[in-house]
Tab-separated table of C-alpha atoms in Angstrom:
chain	number	residue	atom	x	y	z
A	1	THR	CA	-199.465	4.654	206.610
A	2	GLN	CA	-196.593	2.925	204.041
A	3	LEU	CA	-195.803	6.574	201.924
A	4	LEU	CA	-192.303	4.978	199.488
A	5	GLU	CA	-189.742	8.281	199.013
A	6	GLN	CA	-188.936	8.643	195.351
A	7	SER	CA	-185.532	10.241	194.196
A	8	PRO	CA	-184.504	12.838	192.443
A	9	GLN	CA	-188.138	14.075	190.738
A	10	PHE	CA	-186.346	16.057	188.235
A	11	LEU	CA	-183.666	14.578	186.496
A	12	SER	CA	-182.082	16.097	183.432
A	13	ILE	CA	-178.868	14.646	181.472
A	14	GLN	CA	-177.060	14.366	177.882
A	15	GLU	CA	-177.772	10.996	175.361
A	16	GLY	CA	-175.038	8.639	176.506
A	17	GLU	CA	-174.981	9.419	180.089
A	18	ASN	CA	-175.690	7.391	183.382
A	19	LEU	CA	-178.661	7.995	185.698
A	20	THR	CA	-179.916	6.198	189.083
A	21	VAL	CA	-183.200	6.581	190.590
A	22	TYR	CA	-184.202	5.988	194.178
A	23	CYS	CA	-187.334	4.578	195.728
A	24	ASN	CA	-187.142	4.478	199.770
A	25	SER	CA	-189.800	3.480	202.555
A	26	SER	CA	-189.676	2.546	206.506
A	27	SER	CA	-192.009	0.013	205.752
A	28	VAL	CA	-191.676	-3.310	204.325
A	29	PHE	CA	-193.089	-4.576	200.728
A	30	SER	CA	-194.522	-7.321	199.012
A	31	SER	CA	-193.127	-6.402	195.766
A	32	LEU	CA	-192.342	-3.614	194.034
A	33	GLN	CA	-192.775	-2.056	190.980
A	34	TRP	CA	-191.077	-0.034	188.490
A	35	TYR	CA	-193.134	1.970	185.585
A	36	ARG	CA	-192.857	4.043	182.686
A	37	GLN	CA	-194.910	6.714	181.113
A	38	GLU	CA	-195.502	9.102	178.218
A	39	PRO	CA	-197.037	12.410	178.350
A	40	GLY	CA	-200.897	11.324	177.895
A	41	GLU	CA	-200.565	7.199	177.935
A	42	GLY	CA	-200.696	4.837	180.980
A	43	PRO	CA	-198.054	3.608	182.965
A	44	VAL	CA	-196.836	0.779	180.939
A	45	LEU	CA	-194.311	-2.474	183.732
A	46	LEU	CA	-190.877	-2.151	183.245
A	47	VAL	CA	-190.145	-5.034	185.821
A	48	THR	CA	-191.739	-6.330	189.029
A	49	VAL	CA	-189.895	-7.396	191.888
A	50	VAL	CA	-190.431	-9.671	194.580
A	51	THR	CA	-187.410	-11.478	196.183
A	52	GLY	CA	-185.144	-8.918	198.464
A	53	GLY	CA	-181.732	-8.733	196.877
A	54	GLU	CA	-183.140	-9.428	193.516
A	55	VAL	CA	-181.603	-7.702	190.775
A	56	LYS	CA	-183.008	-7.987	187.533
A	57	LYS	CA	-181.879	-7.076	184.072
A	58	LEU	CA	-184.094	-5.215	180.824
A	59	LYS	CA	-181.196	-3.770	178.526
A	60	ARG	CA	-179.583	-0.862	179.227
A	61	LEU	CA	-182.092	-1.077	182.584
A	62	THR	CA	-180.910	-2.826	185.881
A	63	PHE	CA	-183.484	-3.002	188.416
A	64	GLN	CA	-182.432	-3.963	191.960
A	65	PHE	CA	-184.629	-4.682	195.149
A	66	GLY	CA	-183.208	-4.252	198.522
A	67	ASP	CA	-182.225	-6.863	200.990
A	68	ALA	CA	-185.031	-5.835	203.609
A	69	ARG	CA	-187.717	-5.196	200.087
A	70	LYS	CA	-187.913	-1.433	201.983
A	71	ASP	CA	-185.973	0.258	198.991
A	72	SER	CA	-185.286	-0.323	195.210
A	73	SER	CA	-183.202	2.026	192.962
A	74	LEU	CA	-183.601	1.081	188.881
A	75	HIS	CA	-179.921	2.265	187.458
A	76	ILE	CA	-180.193	3.668	182.698
A	77	THR	CA	-176.469	2.798	181.107
A	78	ALA	CA	-175.777	5.268	177.933
A	79	ALA	CA	-179.220	7.404	178.723
A	80	GLN	CA	-180.869	7.868	175.013
A	81	PRO	CA	-183.067	10.412	174.340
A	82	GLY	CA	-185.939	7.842	174.266
A	83	ASP	CA	-185.371	6.917	177.762
A	84	THR	CA	-187.470	10.100	178.232
A	85	GLY	CA	-190.834	9.940	180.062
A	86	LEU	CA	-191.707	9.482	184.119
A	87	TYR	CA	-190.396	6.977	186.068
A	88	LEU	CA	-192.539	5.759	188.688
A	89	CYS	CA	-192.101	2.902	191.733
A	90	ALA	CA	-194.873	1.618	193.313
A	91	GLY	CA	-194.986	-1.133	196.028
A	92	GLY	CA	-197.519	-3.607	196.463
A	93	SER	CA	-199.921	-3.405	199.254
A	94	GLN	CA	-202.597	-5.087	201.208
A	95	GLY	CA	-205.403	-5.630	199.499
A	96	GLY	CA	-203.968	-5.014	196.540
A	97	LYS	CA	-203.444	-1.360	196.472
A	98	LEU	CA	-200.431	-0.229	195.227
A	99	ILE	CA	-198.154	2.849	196.861
A	100	PHE	CA	-196.769	4.530	194.377
A	101	GLY	CA	-193.584	7.244	194.573
A	102	GLN	CA	-193.801	10.937	193.587
A	103	GLY	CA	-192.281	9.861	190.175
A	104	THR	CA	-189.245	11.001	188.205
A	105	GLU	CA	-189.475	13.187	185.355
A	106	LEU	CA	-186.114	12.349	182.834
A	107	SER	CA	-185.392	14.140	180.237
A	108	VAL	CA	-182.500	13.823	177.911
A	109	LYS	CA	-180.748	15.666	175.676
A	110	PRO	CA	-179.344	14.051	172.562
B	1	GLY	CA	-199.485	-9.042	177.607
B	2	ALA	CA	-203.411	-8.321	179.262
B	3	VAL	CA	-204.908	-4.677	177.978
B	4	VAL	CA	-207.437	-2.896	179.464
B	5	SER	CA	-208.967	-0.345	177.670
B	6	GLN	CA	-210.133	3.546	178.664
B	7	HIS	CA	-212.483	5.469	177.520
B	8	PRO	CA	-212.859	8.541	176.417
B	9	SER	CA	-209.026	9.468	176.058
B	10	TRP	CA	-210.343	13.327	176.264
B	11	VAL	CA	-212.833	14.878	177.103
B	12	ILE	CA	-214.622	18.315	177.884
B	13	CYS	CA	-217.151	19.123	179.475
B	14	LYS	CA	-219.323	22.310	181.173
B	15	SER	CA	-218.902	22.601	184.678
B	16	GLY	CA	-221.940	21.159	186.123
B	17	THR	CA	-222.023	18.646	184.322
B	18	SER	CA	-221.785	15.165	184.978
B	19	VAL	CA	-219.270	12.944	182.869
B	20	LYS	CA	-218.476	8.109	182.874
B	21	ILE	CA	-215.723	7.007	182.366
B	22	GLU	CA	-215.347	4.057	181.387
B	23	CYS	CA	-212.521	1.062	181.951
B	24	ARG	CA	-212.840	-2.330	180.563
B	25	SER	CA	-210.475	-5.193	180.834
B	26	LEU	CA	-210.635	-6.741	177.273
B	27	ASP	CA	-208.909	-10.379	177.735
B	28	PHE	CA	-209.206	-10.802	181.365
B	29	GLN	CA	-211.586	-11.220	184.536
B	30	ALA	CA	-210.863	-8.032	186.883
B	31	THR	CA	-212.609	-8.759	190.393
B	32	THR	CA	-210.559	-5.827	191.224
B	33	MET	CA	-210.348	-2.528	189.542
B	34	PHE	CA	-208.562	0.752	190.629
B	35	TRP	CA	-209.141	4.278	190.038
B	36	TYR	CA	-205.995	7.151	190.268
B	37	ARG	CA	-205.999	10.975	189.636
B	38	GLN	CA	-203.235	12.060	188.138
B	39	PHE	CA	-201.470	16.013	188.272
B	40	PRO	CA	-199.389	17.067	185.140
B	41	LYS	CA	-195.907	15.655	185.660
B	42	GLN	CA	-196.665	13.900	189.207
B	43	SER	CA	-197.608	10.918	190.661
B	44	LEU	CA	-200.428	8.721	190.777
B	45	MET	CA	-203.082	9.422	193.525
B	46	LEU	CA	-205.440	5.708	194.087
B	47	MET	CA	-208.750	7.249	194.603
B	48	ALA	CA	-210.929	4.532	194.956
B	49	THR	CA	-210.809	0.261	194.936
B	50	SER	CA	-213.657	-0.435	192.322
B	51	ASN	CA	-214.343	-4.443	193.020
B	52	GLU	CA	-216.918	-6.505	191.519
B	53	GLY	CA	-220.514	-7.013	192.806
B	54	SER	CA	-219.744	-4.792	195.361
B	55	LYS	CA	-219.122	-1.161	196.718
B	56	ALA	CA	-215.882	0.098	195.667
B	57	THR	CA	-214.029	1.136	198.367
B	58	TYR	CA	-212.730	5.095	199.035
B	59	GLU	CA	-209.411	6.300	200.305
B	60	GLN	CA	-209.835	9.325	202.598
B	61	GLY	CA	-210.153	12.451	201.509
B	62	VAL	CA	-212.337	11.269	197.639
B	63	GLU	CA	-215.829	12.416	197.878
B	64	LYS	CA	-218.250	9.343	197.127
B	65	ASP	CA	-221.203	11.440	195.840
B	66	LYS	CA	-219.263	13.389	194.030
B	67	PHE	CA	-217.229	9.998	192.118
B	68	LEU	CA	-219.262	7.584	191.419
B	69	ILE	CA	-217.684	4.083	191.115
B	70	ASN	CA	-219.766	0.888	189.732
B	71	HIS	CA	-218.103	-2.346	188.683
B	72	ALA	CA	-221.167	-4.363	187.300
B	73	SER	CA	-219.105	-6.700	185.838
B	74	LEU	CA	-215.750	-8.837	185.875
B	75	THR	CA	-214.834	-6.717	182.840
B	76	LEU	CA	-216.460	-3.093	183.238
B	77	SER	CA	-215.684	-0.837	185.511
B	78	THR	CA	-217.181	3.329	185.538
B	79	LEU	CA	-216.189	6.145	187.267
B	80	THR	CA	-218.836	9.441	187.090
B	81	VAL	CA	-217.859	12.534	188.147
B	82	THR	CA	-220.874	14.209	188.820
B	83	SER	CA	-221.712	18.030	189.082
B	84	ALA	CA	-218.209	18.714	187.713
B	85	HIS	CA	-216.176	22.007	188.850
B	86	PRO	CA	-212.702	23.023	187.381
B	87	GLU	CA	-210.929	21.631	189.848
B	88	ASP	CA	-212.242	18.016	188.766
B	89	SER	CA	-209.845	18.786	185.866
B	90	SER	CA	-207.586	16.409	185.844
B	91	PHE	CA	-205.643	12.733	184.206
B	92	TYR	CA	-207.600	9.880	185.561
B	93	ILE	CA	-206.331	6.102	184.572
B	94	CYS	CA	-207.961	2.907	186.035
B	95	SER	CA	-206.102	-0.183	186.522
B	96	ALA	CA	-207.276	-3.684	186.658
B	97	GLU	CA	-206.061	-6.569	188.900
B	98	GLN	CA	-205.210	-10.597	186.961
B	99	GLY	CA	-205.549	-12.258	189.450
B	100	ALA	CA	-205.310	-11.947	192.775
B	101	THR	CA	-201.791	-10.253	193.335
B	102	ASN	CA	-200.960	-7.144	192.689
B	103	GLU	CA	-198.396	-8.056	190.848
B	104	LYS	CA	-200.411	-8.569	187.620
B	105	LEU	CA	-201.510	-4.704	187.469
B	106	PHE	CA	-202.697	-3.325	184.326
B	107	PHE	CA	-203.338	0.459	183.367
B	108	GLY	CA	-205.648	1.882	181.656
B	109	SER	CA	-204.084	4.327	178.661
B	110	GLY	CA	-206.390	7.572	181.110
B	111	THR	CA	-208.829	9.526	180.603
B	112	GLN	CA	-208.058	13.671	180.136
B	113	LEU	CA	-211.052	15.408	182.057
B	114	SER	CA	-211.308	19.598	181.352
B	115	VAL	CA	-213.647	21.188	182.831
B	116	LEU	CA	-215.217	24.618	181.933
């Protein structure tokens, strides 16, 4: 069974601080995706990484896929209150399924 | 990006009644759709994979007779929660796959079900 361990599960920081969320597995994934979800809404895709060692940047967000395609990280620089939300990593599995991590509830206080 | 519409956004029902949730891909055809359940501040749990024109594939522990899935067209999948009970109260989310890769999954906005 493929599992994704996401950490930390809760994170409360002040505006302007940096943070990193980790997603780890013992399994290899064909791709890994990061989502952001706000209360009462569906997840919104932020990025998909498919190549081992790949780094993608989305404004203040930096996503990295491990060389072995078993882990990934999301780094946010100078967090803002608008970054508050639930961040989910998800690994691509066979049959089109996505295996989700436990999620990271981020709160950025002004 | 592609749009997936989920309806209703929220529903309140009495215990013992059935509730149908619709998931539509508005601007693309989706052979495969997925249904998830989510508890507050927790991650998404895959319930079943809905395949157009065939029976859904359910994850271990999900009752097939309780959560009926129908995927009669390439743009519509429905989830019916039969004989709902308070423990079925949850946030249900669908996603639709564009093409044959899970790299292009688009999510609906979710349905909050409250069973009294």
